[in-house]
Short mmCIF file of C-alpha atoms in Angstrom, two decimals:
data_model
loop_
_atom_site.label_atom_id
_atom_site.label_comp_id
_atom_site.label_asym_id
_atom_site.label_seq_id
_atom_site.Cartn_x
_atom_site.Cartn_y
_atom_site.Cartn_z
CA UNK A 83 115.43 72.23 101.22
CA UNK A 84 116.02 73.84 104.54
CA UNK A 85 113.42 75.89 106.38
CA UNK A 86 114.09 79.57 105.68
CA UNK A 87 111.31 81.00 107.85
CA UNK A 88 113.79 82.29 110.41
CA UNK A 89 115.62 84.53 107.99
CA UNK A 90 113.73 87.10 105.97
CA UNK A 91 115.00 88.97 102.93
CA UNK A 92 113.25 92.23 102.08
CA UNK A 93 113.50 93.32 98.45
CA UNK A 94 113.97 97.08 98.19
CA UNK A 95 113.36 96.93 94.47
CA UNK A 96 109.84 95.79 95.35
CA UNK A 97 109.23 98.06 98.34
CA UNK A 98 109.82 101.26 96.39
CA UNK A 99 107.97 101.05 93.12
CA UNK A 100 109.69 101.97 90.02
CA UNK A 101 110.65 104.80 87.76
CA UNK A 102 113.51 104.46 85.35
CA UNK A 103 116.35 106.62 86.60
CA UNK A 104 119.69 104.86 86.90
CA UNK A 105 121.37 104.33 90.27
CA UNK A 106 123.69 107.24 91.10
CA UNK A 107 127.37 106.48 90.59
CA UNK A 108 128.99 106.51 94.02
CA UNK A 109 132.56 105.30 94.42
CA UNK A 110 133.12 101.94 96.14
CA UNK A 111 133.72 102.06 99.88
CA UNK A 112 136.96 100.08 99.72
CA UNK A 113 139.19 98.38 97.19
CA UNK A 114 139.45 94.64 97.79
CA UNK A 115 141.50 93.83 94.73
CA UNK A 116 144.11 92.00 96.83
CA UNK A 117 141.84 90.22 99.27
CA UNK A 118 140.92 92.98 101.67
CA UNK A 119 143.04 92.06 104.71
CA UNK A 120 146.57 92.03 103.31
CA UNK A 121 147.51 95.24 105.13
CA UNK A 122 145.68 94.37 108.35
CA UNK A 123 147.40 91.16 109.47
CA UNK A 124 149.13 91.72 112.82
CA UNK A 125 150.99 89.67 115.41
CA UNK A 126 148.90 87.68 117.91
CA UNK A 127 148.39 89.23 121.33
CA UNK A 128 150.68 88.02 124.10
CA UNK A 129 149.54 84.96 126.02
CA UNK A 130 146.90 85.93 128.59
CA UNK A 131 146.33 89.42 127.19
CA UNK A 132 142.99 90.53 125.75
CA UNK A 133 142.68 92.46 122.52
CA UNK A 134 141.77 96.13 122.86
CA UNK A 135 138.83 96.92 120.59
CA UNK A 136 138.03 100.56 119.95
CA UNK A 137 134.29 100.81 120.62
CA UNK A 138 132.16 102.43 123.33
CA UNK A 139 129.86 100.36 125.54
CA UNK A 140 126.87 102.56 124.65
CA UNK A 141 126.17 104.54 121.48
CA UNK A 142 124.27 107.84 121.55
CA UNK A 143 124.19 109.73 118.27
CA UNK A 144 122.08 110.91 115.35
CA UNK A 145 123.79 110.72 111.95
CA UNK A 146 122.29 112.84 109.16
CA UNK A 147 123.01 111.78 105.58
CA UNK A 148 121.82 113.79 102.61
CA UNK A 149 120.45 116.78 104.54
CA UNK A 150 117.76 114.80 106.31
CA UNK A 151 117.23 112.23 103.56
CA UNK A 152 118.52 109.54 105.94
CA UNK A 153 118.64 109.73 109.74
CA UNK A 154 120.41 107.07 111.78
CA UNK A 155 119.49 107.24 115.46
CA UNK A 156 121.22 105.45 118.31
CA UNK A 157 119.85 106.19 121.77
CA UNK A 158 121.57 104.31 124.60
CA UNK A 159 122.23 101.52 122.12
CA UNK A 160 124.33 98.75 123.64
CA UNK A 161 127.47 97.79 121.75
CA UNK A 162 128.29 94.19 122.59
CA UNK A 163 132.00 93.39 122.33
CA UNK A 164 133.00 89.94 123.61
CA UNK A 165 136.35 89.60 125.36
CA UNK A 166 138.74 88.04 122.85
CA UNK A 167 142.49 87.62 122.61
CA UNK A 168 142.75 87.71 118.80
CA UNK A 169 140.52 88.29 115.78
CA UNK A 170 141.66 85.67 113.27
CA UNK A 171 140.56 84.96 109.72
CA UNK A 172 140.08 81.31 108.75
CA UNK A 173 139.04 79.60 105.53
CA UNK A 174 136.25 77.01 105.46
CA UNK A 175 134.80 74.85 102.72
CA UNK A 176 131.46 73.11 102.30
CA UNK A 177 131.57 69.55 103.57
CA UNK A 178 131.45 66.74 101.04
CA UNK A 179 128.08 65.30 102.04
CA UNK A 180 128.19 61.93 100.31
CA UNK A 181 126.01 58.83 100.61
CA UNK A 182 128.33 57.27 103.20
CA UNK A 183 127.84 60.25 105.53
CA UNK A 184 124.08 60.18 104.90
CA UNK A 185 123.98 56.50 105.85
CA UNK A 186 125.95 57.18 109.03
CA UNK A 187 123.69 60.08 110.06
CA UNK A 188 120.46 58.16 109.45
CA UNK A 189 121.77 55.07 111.26
CA UNK A 190 122.78 57.19 114.26
CA UNK A 191 119.34 58.76 114.69
CA UNK A 192 116.96 56.11 113.34
CA UNK A 193 118.85 53.05 114.56
CA UNK A 194 117.45 49.84 113.12
CA UNK A 195 114.13 51.41 112.17
CA UNK A 196 112.88 50.86 108.65
CA UNK A 197 112.93 53.97 106.49
CA UNK A 198 110.21 54.89 104.01
CA UNK A 199 109.83 57.75 101.55
CA UNK A 200 108.11 60.85 102.89
CA UNK A 201 104.59 60.49 101.47
CA UNK A 202 102.50 63.09 99.71
CA UNK A 203 99.76 64.73 101.73
CA UNK A 204 96.37 63.18 101.05
CA UNK A 205 93.25 65.01 99.90
CA UNK A 206 91.80 64.75 103.41
CA UNK A 207 94.90 66.28 105.01
CA UNK A 208 94.99 69.15 102.54
CA UNK A 209 91.24 69.75 102.81
CA UNK A 210 91.61 70.08 106.58
CA UNK A 211 94.05 72.98 106.16
CA UNK A 212 92.07 74.42 103.25
CA UNK A 213 89.09 74.72 105.61
CA UNK A 214 91.24 76.35 108.29
CA UNK A 215 92.52 78.93 105.81
CA UNK A 216 89.06 79.57 104.39
CA UNK A 217 87.45 79.92 107.83
CA UNK A 218 90.36 82.00 109.21
CA UNK A 219 91.00 79.54 112.03
CA UNK A 220 94.15 79.28 114.14
CA UNK A 221 97.07 81.29 112.83
CA UNK A 222 95.10 82.01 109.64
CA UNK A 223 92.75 84.25 111.63
CA UNK A 224 95.55 86.76 112.06
CA UNK A 225 94.72 89.96 110.11
CA UNK A 226 98.38 90.02 109.05
CA UNK A 227 97.54 86.95 106.94
CA UNK A 228 94.69 88.61 105.04
CA UNK A 229 96.75 89.67 102.04
CA UNK A 230 97.79 86.08 101.36
CA UNK A 231 94.54 84.16 101.92
CA UNK A 232 93.36 84.29 98.30
CA UNK A 233 96.71 83.04 96.98
CA UNK A 234 96.90 80.31 99.62
CA UNK A 235 93.41 79.05 98.82
CA UNK A 236 94.21 78.97 95.12
CA UNK A 237 97.44 77.07 95.73
CA UNK A 238 95.97 74.52 98.13
CA UNK A 239 92.97 73.85 95.87
CA UNK A 240 95.42 73.16 93.06
CA UNK A 241 97.19 70.60 95.26
CA UNK A 242 93.91 69.01 96.37
CA UNK A 243 92.96 68.29 92.75
CA UNK A 244 96.14 66.25 92.27
CA UNK A 245 96.43 64.73 95.76
CA UNK A 246 95.92 60.98 96.35
CA UNK A 247 93.05 59.66 98.45
CA UNK A 248 95.42 57.36 100.34
CA UNK A 249 99.15 56.68 100.40
CA UNK A 250 101.19 53.52 100.92
CA UNK A 251 104.56 53.23 102.58
CA UNK A 252 107.37 53.02 100.04
CA UNK A 253 110.51 51.66 101.70
CA UNK A 254 113.65 53.20 100.26
CA UNK A 255 117.40 52.90 100.13
CA UNK A 256 119.59 55.52 101.74
CA UNK A 257 120.56 57.61 98.74
CA UNK A 258 120.09 61.15 97.47
CA UNK A 259 117.26 61.80 95.02
CA UNK A 260 115.75 64.74 93.15
CA UNK A 261 114.22 67.58 95.16
CA UNK A 262 110.50 67.40 95.96
CA UNK A 263 108.12 70.30 96.36
CA UNK A 264 106.89 70.92 99.91
CA UNK A 265 103.10 71.26 100.01
CA UNK A 266 103.39 73.79 102.82
CA UNK A 267 105.87 76.03 101.03
CA UNK A 268 103.84 75.84 97.83
CA UNK A 269 100.63 76.87 99.61
CA UNK A 270 102.23 79.64 101.66
CA UNK A 271 104.61 81.11 99.09
CA UNK A 272 104.05 79.41 95.76
CA UNK A 273 107.53 77.83 96.00
CA UNK A 274 107.99 74.89 93.68
CA UNK A 275 111.16 72.88 93.22
CA UNK A 276 112.58 73.14 89.72
CA UNK A 277 112.48 69.95 87.70
CA UNK A 278 116.04 68.73 87.56
CA UNK A 279 118.05 65.57 87.26
CA UNK A 280 120.29 66.60 90.16
CA UNK A 281 120.16 64.08 92.96
CA UNK A 282 120.95 66.25 95.95
CA UNK A 283 118.04 65.72 98.39
CA UNK A 284 116.80 63.01 100.74
CA UNK A 285 113.33 62.72 102.32
CA UNK A 286 112.27 59.91 104.63
CA UNK A 287 110.29 58.87 107.69
CA UNK A 288 111.60 56.56 110.42
CA UNK A 289 108.91 53.91 110.87
CA UNK A 290 109.51 53.28 114.59
CA UNK A 291 109.08 56.90 115.72
CA UNK A 292 107.46 58.69 112.78
CA UNK A 293 110.37 61.15 112.81
CA UNK A 294 110.89 63.13 109.60
CA UNK A 295 114.38 62.96 108.08
CA UNK A 296 115.46 65.46 105.45
CA UNK A 297 118.87 66.20 103.96
CA UNK A 298 120.45 68.14 101.15
CA UNK A 299 123.93 68.49 99.75
CA UNK A 300 125.81 71.26 98.02
CA UNK A 301 126.60 70.16 94.49
CA UNK A 302 128.11 71.97 91.49
CA UNK A 303 128.33 75.24 93.45
CA UNK A 304 124.58 75.20 94.15
CA UNK A 305 122.29 73.97 96.90
CA UNK A 306 123.34 73.67 100.51
CA UNK A 307 124.43 71.05 103.01
CA UNK A 308 121.94 70.22 105.75
CA UNK A 309 120.60 67.30 107.76
CA UNK A 310 117.39 67.32 109.82
CA UNK A 311 115.94 64.69 112.14
CA UNK A 312 112.62 65.93 113.48
CA UNK A 313 110.42 64.02 115.87
CA UNK A 314 107.64 66.53 116.49
CA UNK A 315 108.07 70.30 116.76
CA UNK A 316 108.74 73.01 119.34
CA UNK A 317 107.91 76.57 120.39
CA UNK A 318 110.54 78.59 122.24
CA UNK A 319 111.10 81.93 123.95
CA UNK A 320 112.23 83.61 120.73
CA UNK A 321 109.00 82.60 119.02
CA UNK A 322 107.05 83.89 122.03
CA UNK A 323 108.71 87.31 121.68
CA UNK A 324 107.60 87.52 118.05
CA UNK A 325 104.02 86.64 119.06
CA UNK A 326 103.98 89.27 121.81
CA UNK A 327 105.25 91.90 119.38
CA UNK A 328 102.56 90.84 116.92
CA UNK A 329 99.88 91.19 119.61
CA UNK A 330 100.98 94.76 120.39
CA UNK A 331 100.80 95.62 116.68
CA UNK A 332 97.36 94.04 116.31
CA UNK A 333 95.94 96.09 119.19
CA UNK A 334 96.21 99.15 116.93
CA UNK A 335 94.10 97.58 114.17
CA UNK A 336 90.44 98.39 113.63
CA UNK A 337 87.79 95.70 113.05
CA UNK A 338 89.81 93.07 114.90
CA UNK A 339 87.87 89.84 115.52
CA UNK A 340 87.70 89.85 119.36
CA UNK A 341 87.11 86.10 119.64
CA UNK A 342 90.12 85.23 117.51
CA UNK A 343 92.32 87.84 119.21
CA UNK A 344 91.36 86.47 122.63
CA UNK A 345 92.42 82.98 121.52
CA UNK A 346 95.72 84.38 120.22
CA UNK A 347 96.41 86.12 123.55
CA UNK A 348 95.52 82.90 125.40
CA UNK A 349 97.92 80.97 123.15
CA UNK A 350 100.72 83.41 123.99
CA UNK A 351 99.84 83.29 127.69
CA UNK A 352 99.92 79.49 127.77
CA UNK A 353 103.28 79.42 126.04
CA UNK A 354 104.75 82.04 128.36
CA UNK A 355 103.54 80.16 131.43
CA UNK A 356 104.95 76.84 130.24
CA UNK A 357 108.32 78.41 129.48
CA UNK A 358 108.46 79.97 132.96
CA UNK A 359 107.67 76.64 134.60
CA UNK A 360 110.41 74.77 132.72
CA UNK A 361 112.78 73.17 135.25
CA UNK A 362 114.87 70.86 133.04
CA UNK A 363 118.54 70.64 134.02
CA UNK A 364 120.48 72.70 131.46
CA UNK A 365 123.88 71.29 132.42
CA UNK A 366 122.62 67.73 132.09
CA UNK A 367 121.13 68.48 128.66
CA UNK A 368 124.29 70.22 127.47
CA UNK A 369 126.36 67.23 128.55
CA UNK A 370 124.06 64.93 126.54
CA UNK A 371 124.26 67.22 123.50
CA UNK A 372 128.06 67.42 123.67
CA UNK A 373 128.23 63.64 123.82
CA UNK A 374 126.10 63.34 120.66
CA UNK A 375 128.38 65.72 118.77
CA UNK A 376 131.43 63.78 119.94
CA UNK A 377 129.87 60.50 118.79
CA UNK A 378 129.13 62.07 115.39
CA UNK A 379 132.64 63.50 115.08
CA UNK A 380 131.39 67.10 114.97
CA UNK A 381 134.25 68.95 116.65
CA UNK A 382 134.41 72.46 115.15
CA UNK A 383 131.23 73.95 116.65
CA UNK A 384 130.75 75.70 120.01
CA UNK A 385 127.67 75.94 122.22
CA UNK A 386 126.24 79.47 121.96
CA UNK A 387 122.97 79.22 123.86
CA UNK A 388 120.42 77.16 125.77
CA UNK A 389 116.80 78.22 126.17
CA UNK A 390 113.49 76.68 127.30
CA UNK A 391 110.90 75.49 124.83
CA UNK A 392 107.73 73.41 124.67
CA UNK A 393 107.86 70.23 122.57
CA UNK A 394 104.87 68.99 120.56
CA UNK A 395 104.67 65.42 119.36
CA UNK A 396 102.84 66.74 116.28
CA UNK A 397 104.39 68.96 113.62
CA UNK A 398 103.23 72.57 113.95
CA UNK A 399 104.46 73.68 110.53
CA UNK A 400 101.00 74.56 109.22
CA UNK A 401 99.62 76.14 112.39
CA UNK A 402 101.54 76.69 115.62
CA UNK A 403 98.30 77.42 117.46
CA UNK A 404 97.40 73.73 117.02
CA UNK A 405 99.71 72.71 119.85
CA UNK A 406 98.04 70.39 122.37
CA UNK A 407 99.00 71.78 125.79
CA UNK A 408 97.89 68.55 127.50
CA UNK A 409 100.40 66.35 125.67
CA UNK A 410 103.12 68.98 125.10
CA UNK A 411 106.29 68.48 127.14
CA UNK A 412 108.86 70.82 128.64
CA UNK A 413 112.06 70.84 126.60
CA UNK A 414 115.31 72.71 126.02
CA UNK A 415 116.85 74.01 122.80
CA UNK A 416 120.64 74.01 122.71
CA UNK A 417 122.37 75.85 119.88
CA UNK A 418 125.83 75.43 118.41
CA UNK A 419 127.58 77.65 115.90
CA UNK A 420 130.92 78.04 114.21
CA UNK A 421 133.07 80.53 116.09
CA UNK A 422 136.41 82.17 115.35
CA UNK A 423 138.63 83.58 118.07
CA UNK A 424 135.68 83.51 120.47
CA UNK A 425 133.39 85.47 118.12
CA UNK A 426 130.16 83.63 117.29
CA UNK A 427 128.64 83.61 113.81
CA UNK A 428 125.09 83.16 115.13
CA UNK A 429 122.58 85.69 113.81
CA UNK A 430 119.36 86.62 115.64
CA UNK A 431 116.65 84.08 114.78
CA UNK A 432 114.31 86.85 113.68
CA UNK A 433 116.95 88.60 111.55
CA UNK A 434 115.75 90.29 108.36
CA UNK A 435 118.10 91.45 105.61
CA UNK A 436 117.51 93.88 102.80
CA UNK A 437 118.37 92.72 99.31
CA UNK A 438 118.97 95.47 96.77
CA UNK A 439 117.61 94.06 93.55
CA UNK A 440 119.59 96.41 91.29
CA UNK A 441 122.72 96.24 93.43
CA UNK A 442 124.43 99.11 95.22
CA UNK A 443 127.28 101.34 94.06
CA UNK A 444 129.69 99.73 96.50
CA UNK A 445 131.64 96.53 96.27
CA UNK A 446 130.20 93.84 98.47
CA UNK A 447 131.16 90.51 99.92
CA UNK A 448 128.78 87.71 98.91
CA UNK A 449 129.75 84.39 100.51
CA UNK A 450 128.92 81.19 98.65
CA UNK A 451 127.21 79.75 101.74
CA UNK A 452 126.22 80.79 105.25
CA UNK A 453 127.97 79.99 108.55
CA UNK A 454 127.39 76.57 110.01
CA UNK A 455 124.84 76.14 112.80
CA UNK A 456 123.24 73.28 114.69
CA UNK A 457 120.38 72.94 117.15
CA UNK A 458 119.11 70.08 119.27
CA UNK A 459 115.86 69.85 121.23
CA UNK A 460 115.69 67.60 124.29
CA UNK A 461 112.80 66.55 126.52
CA UNK A 462 113.29 64.53 129.70
CA UNK A 463 113.04 61.47 127.43
CA UNK A 464 116.02 62.49 125.32
CA UNK A 465 116.76 64.01 121.91
CA UNK A 466 113.73 64.83 119.75
CA UNK A 467 115.04 67.24 117.10
CA UNK A 468 118.44 67.66 115.42
CA UNK A 469 119.00 70.32 112.73
CA UNK A 470 122.44 70.82 111.19
CA UNK A 471 122.75 73.57 108.57
CA UNK A 472 125.54 74.57 106.15
CA UNK A 473 127.80 71.66 107.10
CA UNK A 474 131.42 72.70 106.54
CA UNK A 475 134.99 72.13 107.66
CA UNK A 476 137.97 74.38 108.29
CA UNK A 477 140.63 74.45 105.60
CA UNK A 478 143.35 76.72 106.99
CA UNK A 479 144.13 79.78 109.07
CA UNK A 480 144.58 82.88 106.90
CA UNK A 481 145.61 85.22 109.72
CA UNK A 482 146.10 84.59 113.44
CA UNK A 483 145.13 88.17 114.25
CA UNK A 484 143.91 91.25 112.39
CA UNK A 485 143.77 94.97 112.99
CA UNK A 486 140.17 96.14 113.21
CA UNK A 487 138.89 99.51 112.11
CA UNK A 488 137.85 101.70 115.06
CA UNK A 489 134.12 101.89 115.65
CA UNK A 490 134.13 105.56 114.59
CA UNK A 491 134.99 104.40 111.06
CA UNK A 492 132.70 101.36 111.17
CA UNK A 493 129.62 103.42 112.05
CA UNK A 494 130.43 105.75 109.13
CA UNK A 495 130.69 102.75 106.79
CA UNK A 496 127.29 101.59 108.06
CA UNK A 497 125.83 105.06 107.53
CA UNK A 498 127.24 105.21 104.00
CA UNK A 499 125.77 101.82 103.22
CA UNK A 500 122.23 102.68 104.29
CA UNK A 501 122.49 105.99 102.44
CA UNK A 502 123.46 104.10 99.28
CA UNK A 503 120.37 101.95 99.82
CA UNK A 504 118.24 105.08 100.07
CA UNK A 505 119.86 106.46 96.90
CA UNK A 506 119.01 103.20 95.15
CA UNK A 507 115.38 103.59 96.26
CA UNK A 508 115.37 107.19 94.98
CA UNK A 509 116.48 105.94 91.58
CA UNK A 510 113.36 103.78 91.43
CA UNK A 511 110.85 106.47 92.39
CA UNK A 512 109.09 109.32 90.65
CA UNK A 513 111.06 112.53 91.14
CA UNK A 514 108.07 114.30 92.69
CA UNK A 515 108.09 111.99 95.71
CA UNK A 516 110.18 113.30 98.59
CA UNK A 517 111.01 110.48 100.97
CA UNK A 518 112.87 110.51 104.26
CA UNK A 519 114.11 107.41 106.03
CA UNK A 520 114.90 106.78 109.67
CA UNK A 521 116.93 103.88 111.01
CA UNK A 522 116.67 103.39 114.78
CA UNK A 523 119.59 101.19 115.85
CA UNK A 524 118.63 98.81 118.66
CA UNK A 525 121.77 96.68 118.93
CA UNK A 526 125.35 96.55 117.69
CA UNK A 527 127.47 93.44 118.13
CA UNK A 528 130.96 92.29 117.16
CA UNK A 529 130.71 88.78 115.75
CA UNK A 530 132.23 86.70 112.98
CA UNK A 531 130.77 85.96 109.57
CA UNK A 532 131.63 84.64 106.12
CA UNK A 533 132.89 86.46 103.05
CA UNK A 534 133.95 84.78 99.84
CA UNK A 535 137.47 83.36 100.08
CA UNK A 536 140.00 85.41 98.12
CA UNK A 537 141.09 83.38 95.09
CA UNK A 538 138.70 80.53 96.05
CA UNK A 539 135.15 81.94 95.74
CA UNK A 540 133.58 78.51 96.29
CA UNK A 541 135.02 78.62 99.83
CA UNK A 542 134.50 81.20 102.56
CA UNK A 543 136.68 83.30 104.83
CA UNK A 544 135.38 83.68 108.36
CA UNK A 545 136.16 87.26 109.37
CA UNK A 546 135.31 89.58 112.27
CA UNK A 547 132.21 91.62 111.43
CA UNK A 548 129.93 94.20 113.03
CA UNK A 549 126.21 93.43 113.16
CA UNK A 550 123.83 96.42 113.21
CA UNK A 551 120.21 95.68 114.15
CA UNK A 552 117.63 98.40 113.58
CA UNK A 553 114.00 99.40 113.07
CA UNK A 554 113.19 101.13 109.78
CA UNK A 555 110.70 103.96 109.18
CA UNK A 556 109.91 106.03 106.08
CA UNK A 557 108.19 109.39 105.67
CA UNK A 558 106.79 110.16 102.22
CA UNK A 559 105.29 113.54 103.03
CA UNK A 560 104.42 114.08 106.66
CA UNK A 561 103.20 110.59 107.57
CA UNK A 562 105.80 108.29 109.12
CA UNK A 563 105.35 104.63 108.26
CA UNK A 564 106.95 101.68 110.07
CA UNK A 565 108.62 99.21 107.69
CA UNK A 566 110.01 96.59 110.03
CA UNK A 567 112.15 95.62 113.01
CA UNK A 568 115.18 93.39 113.56
CA UNK A 569 116.57 94.39 110.18
CA UNK A 570 120.27 93.61 110.06
CA UNK A 571 123.35 94.85 108.23
CA UNK A 572 126.79 93.24 108.44
CA UNK A 573 129.94 95.33 108.03
CA UNK A 574 133.41 93.75 107.65
CA UNK A 575 135.33 94.77 110.79
CA UNK A 576 138.72 94.79 109.04
CA UNK A 577 138.00 96.90 105.95
CA UNK A 578 134.46 98.23 106.40
CA UNK A 579 132.94 96.39 103.44
CA UNK A 580 129.27 95.42 103.22
CA UNK A 581 128.49 91.69 103.55
CA UNK A 582 125.46 90.63 101.51
CA UNK A 583 123.58 87.45 102.37
CA UNK A 584 121.18 87.09 99.45
CA UNK A 585 122.19 84.21 97.24
CA UNK A 586 124.30 82.68 100.01
#
C-alpha cells in the first residue's frame, strides 16, 4: 500500500466531540443531476489567445458567516492563475496493472538482478526501534510524539513477540500476492492489512542493490495502482520547511528537553546547509528523467517541479534523524503530474483535508481515485528512487473548453462550504458551548483535479478546480486555539461544487 504520510485527513467528527443533534438541513449548493458541466461547455479560444479568467491577483477580505460564527480572512493572499488557452474536461480511467506490466517495470529497474520476497523485520531490528521509542531518541524525542508513545510501545512489543530471530531469502516469481502488513505502519498507527484472498500487491527486494520494490493494483473498484522502486531514502526542501515550522512551535512549549531540542535544530541546520550547497545540473537530470519516461512509454504526464534533496543509502522511514551526513549524497527530486489544459493536478505535499464523518448538507464530488503523480530522485550516479502513484490513462475529451464561474462566486461557494462544516460541528456539540472559527487563507490556486465521471463513476473527470489553503483556529469562549495549517479545500471551478478526497 502506498505511503500516505504526505496527505493528512482530519476527522471533524472526532475533533468536536459529540452530542446528538442532527445536522441542519441546508439546501445543496448546486444540482449536478445532468453531469454538472452541460451548460458550461464553450468554444475553444482562438489560436494564440489566452483565456480570460475572472480573478484578482491578490485577495483582501474578511467574510463573516453566521454573525461571527465563521470568519474567513484573506490578507494580501496571492491568487495564482496560470496562463492557459482553454480549460478542458477530460475523462481518465485507472490503468489495467497486470502481471505483464509488473514484469516490465521490475525488469526495467532491477535488470537481471534476482528478486526475493521482502522479509519480515527480525526481533533485533524491532528491538532497536523499541529502545529508541522508549528512550525518546531521534524523532521520538519530539514532544509532539508524546501522545502516541504508549500505543507505539504496545504495538511494537506485540510484533517483537511474533518476530523471527533470523530470516532467509525467499526468491519469488513476479506476480501479485495478498497484501502484507507494514511493521512501521502498525507500530505508528495500528494499521493492519485485512485478511483477504485478493492478490493485488507485490513486495520484493532486488538482490544486487537492496532496492525495495512495491506495487499495488486497483481491482474490483478497490485498492489503487502504484509502483515504487526505492534504493535508499531522501530528505528535501519541503520536509525541511515542515521541520522549521515544528521547531518554531516547540519553542513555545514548557519543559522542553534542551539536549534533544539542540539535536533537532542541528539536524535542521545540517539539512538546510546541504540543500543550499547542492549544485547538481537540473537540466541534465530532467533530460535523464524524460528519457526514462519515454523508455517506459509514460507519455501523459508533465514535469511540474525540480528541487534539491539529500539522498540516504539507508531507509529513513522509522527515523529521519538517523541520516548519516558523511555518506549522504546531494540529489534532485523531479516531479511529474497529470495536467489538463496547462493546469496541474499536483497538491501541496503537506496538504491536509478535512473529512466530515457525518457528511455535509451539500452534494459533493467524490472521485474513485486521485490524480496521477510520479517522482524520481537522482544522485550524480543516476536514478535511486521512482514512485508512480494512481497510474491511469486518458479515455476521451469531454469538453475542449468550459466557462468558469467568476472568483466572486467561487469564494462564496468556499465560504458556504466551510460554514456547512461549522454547522456540522455544532450539531455534534453540547448547546451550551459557543464556538467561533477562523480560517486564514494563505494561498488560492487554479488547478485541475478529479471528480467522478458522469455516468461512469469508476472513472474520473479531470476538471478545473480552485484550491484554497488556510490555517484554522477555533475560539470556544475567549481562548483562541490553533488547529492546523496547510488545510485544503477544493472547489469545482465550473459549478462551484465541493470535491471530497476521503475514500479516493
